[in-house]
Coordinates of C-alpha atoms (C1' of nucleotides) in Angstrom, one line a residue:
Chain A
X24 CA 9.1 6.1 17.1
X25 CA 8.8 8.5 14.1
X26 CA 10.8 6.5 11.2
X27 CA 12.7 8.8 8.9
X28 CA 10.7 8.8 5.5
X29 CA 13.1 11.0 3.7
X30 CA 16.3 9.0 4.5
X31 CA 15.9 5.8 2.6
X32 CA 13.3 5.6 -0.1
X33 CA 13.1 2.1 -1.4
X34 CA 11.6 3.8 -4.7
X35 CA 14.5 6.1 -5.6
X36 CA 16.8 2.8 -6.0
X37 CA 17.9 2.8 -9.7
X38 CA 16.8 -0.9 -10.5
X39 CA 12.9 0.0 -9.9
X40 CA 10.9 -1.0 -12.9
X41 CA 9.5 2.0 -14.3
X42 CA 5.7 0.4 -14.9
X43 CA 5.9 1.1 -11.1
X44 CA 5.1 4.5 -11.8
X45 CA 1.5 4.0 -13.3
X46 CA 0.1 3.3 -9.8
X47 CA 2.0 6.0 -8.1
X48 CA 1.4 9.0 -10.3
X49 CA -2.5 7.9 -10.3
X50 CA -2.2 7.7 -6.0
X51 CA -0.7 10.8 -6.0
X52 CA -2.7 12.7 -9.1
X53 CA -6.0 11.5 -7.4
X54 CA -5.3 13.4 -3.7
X55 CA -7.0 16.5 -4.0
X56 CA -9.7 15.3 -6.2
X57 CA -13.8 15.1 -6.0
X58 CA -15.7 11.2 -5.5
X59 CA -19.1 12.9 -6.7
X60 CA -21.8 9.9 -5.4
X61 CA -25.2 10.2 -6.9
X62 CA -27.4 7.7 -5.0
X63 CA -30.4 6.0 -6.0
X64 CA -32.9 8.1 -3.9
X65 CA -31.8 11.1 -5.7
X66 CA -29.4 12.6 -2.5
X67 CA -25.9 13.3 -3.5
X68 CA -22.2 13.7 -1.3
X69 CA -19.2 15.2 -2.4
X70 CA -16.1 14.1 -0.8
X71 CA -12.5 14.9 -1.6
X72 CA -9.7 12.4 -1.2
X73 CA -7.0 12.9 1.0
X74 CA -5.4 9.6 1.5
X75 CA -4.2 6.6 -0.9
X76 CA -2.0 3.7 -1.8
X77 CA -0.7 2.4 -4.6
X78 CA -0.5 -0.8 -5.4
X79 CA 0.7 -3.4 -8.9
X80 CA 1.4 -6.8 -10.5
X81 CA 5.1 -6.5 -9.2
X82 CA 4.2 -5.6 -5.9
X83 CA 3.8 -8.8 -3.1
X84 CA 1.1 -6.7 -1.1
X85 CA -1.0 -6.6 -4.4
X86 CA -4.1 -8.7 -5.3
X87 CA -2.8 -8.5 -8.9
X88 CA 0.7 -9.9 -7.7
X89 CA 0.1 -13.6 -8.3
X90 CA -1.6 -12.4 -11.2
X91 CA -5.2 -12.5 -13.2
X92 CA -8.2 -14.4 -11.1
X93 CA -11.9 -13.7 -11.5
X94 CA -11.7 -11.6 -8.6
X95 CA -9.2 -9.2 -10.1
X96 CA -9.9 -8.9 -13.6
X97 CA -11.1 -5.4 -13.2
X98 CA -7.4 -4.0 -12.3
X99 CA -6.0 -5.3 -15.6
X100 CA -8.6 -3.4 -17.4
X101 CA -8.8 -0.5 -18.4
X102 CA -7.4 2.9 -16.1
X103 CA -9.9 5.1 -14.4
X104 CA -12.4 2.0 -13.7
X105 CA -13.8 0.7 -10.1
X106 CA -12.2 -2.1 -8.9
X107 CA -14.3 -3.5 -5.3
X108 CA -13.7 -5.8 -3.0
X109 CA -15.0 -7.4 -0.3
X110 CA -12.5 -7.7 3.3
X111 CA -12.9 -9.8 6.5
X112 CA -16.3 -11.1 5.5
X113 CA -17.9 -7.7 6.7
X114 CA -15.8 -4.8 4.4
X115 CA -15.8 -3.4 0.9
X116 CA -13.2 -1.4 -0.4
X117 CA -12.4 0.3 -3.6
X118 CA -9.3 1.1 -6.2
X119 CA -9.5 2.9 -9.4
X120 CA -7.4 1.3 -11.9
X121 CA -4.5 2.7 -13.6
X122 CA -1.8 2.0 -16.1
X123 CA -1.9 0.5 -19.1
X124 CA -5.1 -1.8 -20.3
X125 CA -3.5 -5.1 -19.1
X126 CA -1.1 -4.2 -16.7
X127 CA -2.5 -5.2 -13.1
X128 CA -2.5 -2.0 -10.9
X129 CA -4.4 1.0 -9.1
X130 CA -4.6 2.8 -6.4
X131 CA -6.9 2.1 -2.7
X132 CA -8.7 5.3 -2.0
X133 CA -8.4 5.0 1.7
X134 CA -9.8 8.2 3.4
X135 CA -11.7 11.5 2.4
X136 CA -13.0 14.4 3.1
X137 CA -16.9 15.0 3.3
X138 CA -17.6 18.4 1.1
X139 CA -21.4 17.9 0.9
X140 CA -24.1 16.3 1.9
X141 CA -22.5 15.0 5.6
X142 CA -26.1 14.2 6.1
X143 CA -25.8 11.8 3.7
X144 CA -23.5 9.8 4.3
X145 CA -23.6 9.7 8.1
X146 CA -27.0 7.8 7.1
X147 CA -24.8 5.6 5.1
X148 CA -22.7 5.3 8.5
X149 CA -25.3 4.5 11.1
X150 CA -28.8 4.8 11.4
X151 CA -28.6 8.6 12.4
X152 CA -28.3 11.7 10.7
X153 CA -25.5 14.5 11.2
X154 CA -26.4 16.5 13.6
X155 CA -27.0 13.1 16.4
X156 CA -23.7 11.6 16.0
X157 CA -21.3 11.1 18.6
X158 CA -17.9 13.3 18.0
X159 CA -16.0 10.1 17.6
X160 CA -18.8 9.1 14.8
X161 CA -18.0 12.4 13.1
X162 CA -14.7 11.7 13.0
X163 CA -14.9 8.3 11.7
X164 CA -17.5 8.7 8.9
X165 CA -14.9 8.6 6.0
X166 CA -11.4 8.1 7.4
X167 CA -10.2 4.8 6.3
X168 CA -11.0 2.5 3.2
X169 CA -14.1 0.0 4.3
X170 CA -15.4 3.3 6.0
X171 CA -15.5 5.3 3.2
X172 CA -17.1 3.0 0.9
X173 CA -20.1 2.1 3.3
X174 CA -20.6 6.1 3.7
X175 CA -20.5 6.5 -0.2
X176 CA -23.0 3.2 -0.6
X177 CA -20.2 1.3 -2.9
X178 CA -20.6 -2.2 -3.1
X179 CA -19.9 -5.4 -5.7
X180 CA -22.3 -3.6 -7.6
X181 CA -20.3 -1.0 -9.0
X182 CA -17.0 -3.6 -10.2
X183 CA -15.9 -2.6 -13.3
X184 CA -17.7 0.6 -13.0
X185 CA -16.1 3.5 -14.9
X186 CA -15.5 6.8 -12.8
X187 CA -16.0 9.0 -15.1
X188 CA -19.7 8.2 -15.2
X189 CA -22.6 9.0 -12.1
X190 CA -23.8 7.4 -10.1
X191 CA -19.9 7.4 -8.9
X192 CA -17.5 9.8 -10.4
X193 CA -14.1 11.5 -9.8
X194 CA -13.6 14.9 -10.7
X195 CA -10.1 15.5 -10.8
X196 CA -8.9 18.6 -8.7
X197 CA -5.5 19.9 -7.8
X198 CA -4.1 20.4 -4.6
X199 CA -5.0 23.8 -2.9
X200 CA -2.7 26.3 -2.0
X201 CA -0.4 25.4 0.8
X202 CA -1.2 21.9 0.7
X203 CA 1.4 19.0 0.2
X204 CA 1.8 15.3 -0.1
X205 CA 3.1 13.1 2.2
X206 CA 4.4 9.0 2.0
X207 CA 4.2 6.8 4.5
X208 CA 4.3 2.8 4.4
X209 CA 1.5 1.4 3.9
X210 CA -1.7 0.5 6.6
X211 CA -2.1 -2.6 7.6
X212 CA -0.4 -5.3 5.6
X213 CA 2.2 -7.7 6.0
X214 CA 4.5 -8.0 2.9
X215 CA 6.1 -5.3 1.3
X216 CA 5.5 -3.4 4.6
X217 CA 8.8 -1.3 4.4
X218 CA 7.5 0.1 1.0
X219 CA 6.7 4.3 0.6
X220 CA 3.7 3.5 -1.1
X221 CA 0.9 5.2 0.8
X222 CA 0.0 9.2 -0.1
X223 CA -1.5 11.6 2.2
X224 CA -2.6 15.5 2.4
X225 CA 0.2 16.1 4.7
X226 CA -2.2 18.0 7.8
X227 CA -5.4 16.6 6.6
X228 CA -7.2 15.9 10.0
X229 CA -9.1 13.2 7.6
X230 CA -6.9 10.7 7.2
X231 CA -6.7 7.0 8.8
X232 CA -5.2 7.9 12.6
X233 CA -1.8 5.9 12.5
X234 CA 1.5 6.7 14.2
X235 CA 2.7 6.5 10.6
X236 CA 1.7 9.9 9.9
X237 CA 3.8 11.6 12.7
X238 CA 6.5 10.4 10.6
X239 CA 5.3 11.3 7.3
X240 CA 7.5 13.4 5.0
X241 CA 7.1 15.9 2.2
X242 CA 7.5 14.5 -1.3
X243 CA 10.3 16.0 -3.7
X244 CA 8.8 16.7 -6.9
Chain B
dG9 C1' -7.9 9.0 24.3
dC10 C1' -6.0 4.0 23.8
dC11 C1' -5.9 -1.0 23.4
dA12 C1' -7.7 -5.8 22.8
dC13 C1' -10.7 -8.6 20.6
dG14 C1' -14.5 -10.6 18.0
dA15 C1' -17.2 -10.6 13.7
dT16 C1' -17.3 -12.5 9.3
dG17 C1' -16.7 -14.1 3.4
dT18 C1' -13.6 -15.2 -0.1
dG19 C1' -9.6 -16.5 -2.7
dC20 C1' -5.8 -19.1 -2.7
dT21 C1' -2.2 -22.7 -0.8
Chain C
dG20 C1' -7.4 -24.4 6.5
dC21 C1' -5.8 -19.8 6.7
dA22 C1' -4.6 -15.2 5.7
dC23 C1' -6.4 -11.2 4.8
dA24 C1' -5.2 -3.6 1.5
dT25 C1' -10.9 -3.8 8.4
dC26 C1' -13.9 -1.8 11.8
dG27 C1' -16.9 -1.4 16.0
dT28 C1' -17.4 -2.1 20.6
dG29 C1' -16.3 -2.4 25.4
dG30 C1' -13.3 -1.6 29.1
dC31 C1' -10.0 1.0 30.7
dT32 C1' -6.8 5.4 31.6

DNA sequence: GCCACGATGTGCT
DNA sequence: GCACATCGTGGCT
């Protein structure tokens, strides 16, 4: 069933800490914009981000939660910086850091939408180019977070990286007319799971297919 | 189209 | 040990 996003959002309660904020604004601000990925064989792809989560040190669901390891030390740094991961043995993902230099957040870029070179990053994908995919391949080259990064070639090698500089960069763009966000809870975790914390392109056939985004409701503001 | 399940590394209890 | 901010495949409607 559809759950009613607008009726109780856990973020309007008066008692949030306001250093919430850092990782939220930077979810929502980056929806719209440009990941510009200039790879090592000179090809390029241009994808634009419809889909996030935001995530901090006073958030349970957070790596930074039980605060700073080895692992992590890139989302204390400073904002607009890569921080990678590796999941389930098999899965990279990436945040871009925000808040304050020291302060333990960012936000996942979980889906996007391929504006150039679809050849690309289908190569990335699987051993095929664009025009030889399956439809379900197409539709699965950048929708969801471990996804996205094999398409873009992101890897440990590009921790710490800052994303203002090639060979991976965001170019920050606006929404276009018409478009909106929309929260959700976030995808797959466990704790915290009740928590408005992931932002989408209301519409955007590019986001990660959940039942969540039946639900998903227009943000005030 | 949907669902179940297996593949796999790493950080932390 | 075990829990993961996951995905691809195969088998089925």
């Amino acid at each position: 069933m559809a759950y009613d996003g607008a009726a109780s959002l856990p973020e309007s309660r008066s008692s949030a800490d306001p250093r919430e904020q850092y990782a939220e604004r930077a979810a929502i601000g980056l929806l719209g914009s440009l990941i510009v990925r200039d790879f090592p064989d000179g090809t390029r792809a241009v994808v634009r981000i419809v889909e996030t989560e935001a995530y901090d040190q006073l958030d349970p669901a957070s790596h930074t939660y039980r605060g700073r390891t080895e692992r992590n030390r890139a989302m204390f740094g400073p904002a607009n910086h890569a921080y990678v991961y590796s999941i389930y043995g098999m899965h990279h993902c990436i945040n871009v850091t925000a808040g304050p230099d020291g302060f333990g957040c960012g936000a996942l870029i979980r889906a996007a939408q391929p504006i150039e070179g679809r050849d690309v990053l289908a190569h990335h994908r699987y051993p095929a180019s664009d025009g030889t995919l399956t439809a379900a391949q197409r539709r699965n080259l950048t929708n969801g977070p471990a996804k996205l990064c094999q398409a873009l070639g992101i890897g440990m090698d590009l921790y710490g990286h800052d994303m203002s500089q090639p060979p991976l960069r965001i170019v920050p763009c606006g929404l276009e007319a018409g478009e909106s966000v929309a929260r959700t809870p976030r995808i797959g975790i466990r704790k915290a799971a009740d928590r408005l914390r992931r932002y989408i392109i209301m519409g955007n056939p590019c986001v990660t297919p959940s039942p969540l985004n039946a639900g998903a409701r227009d943000i005030e503001n």
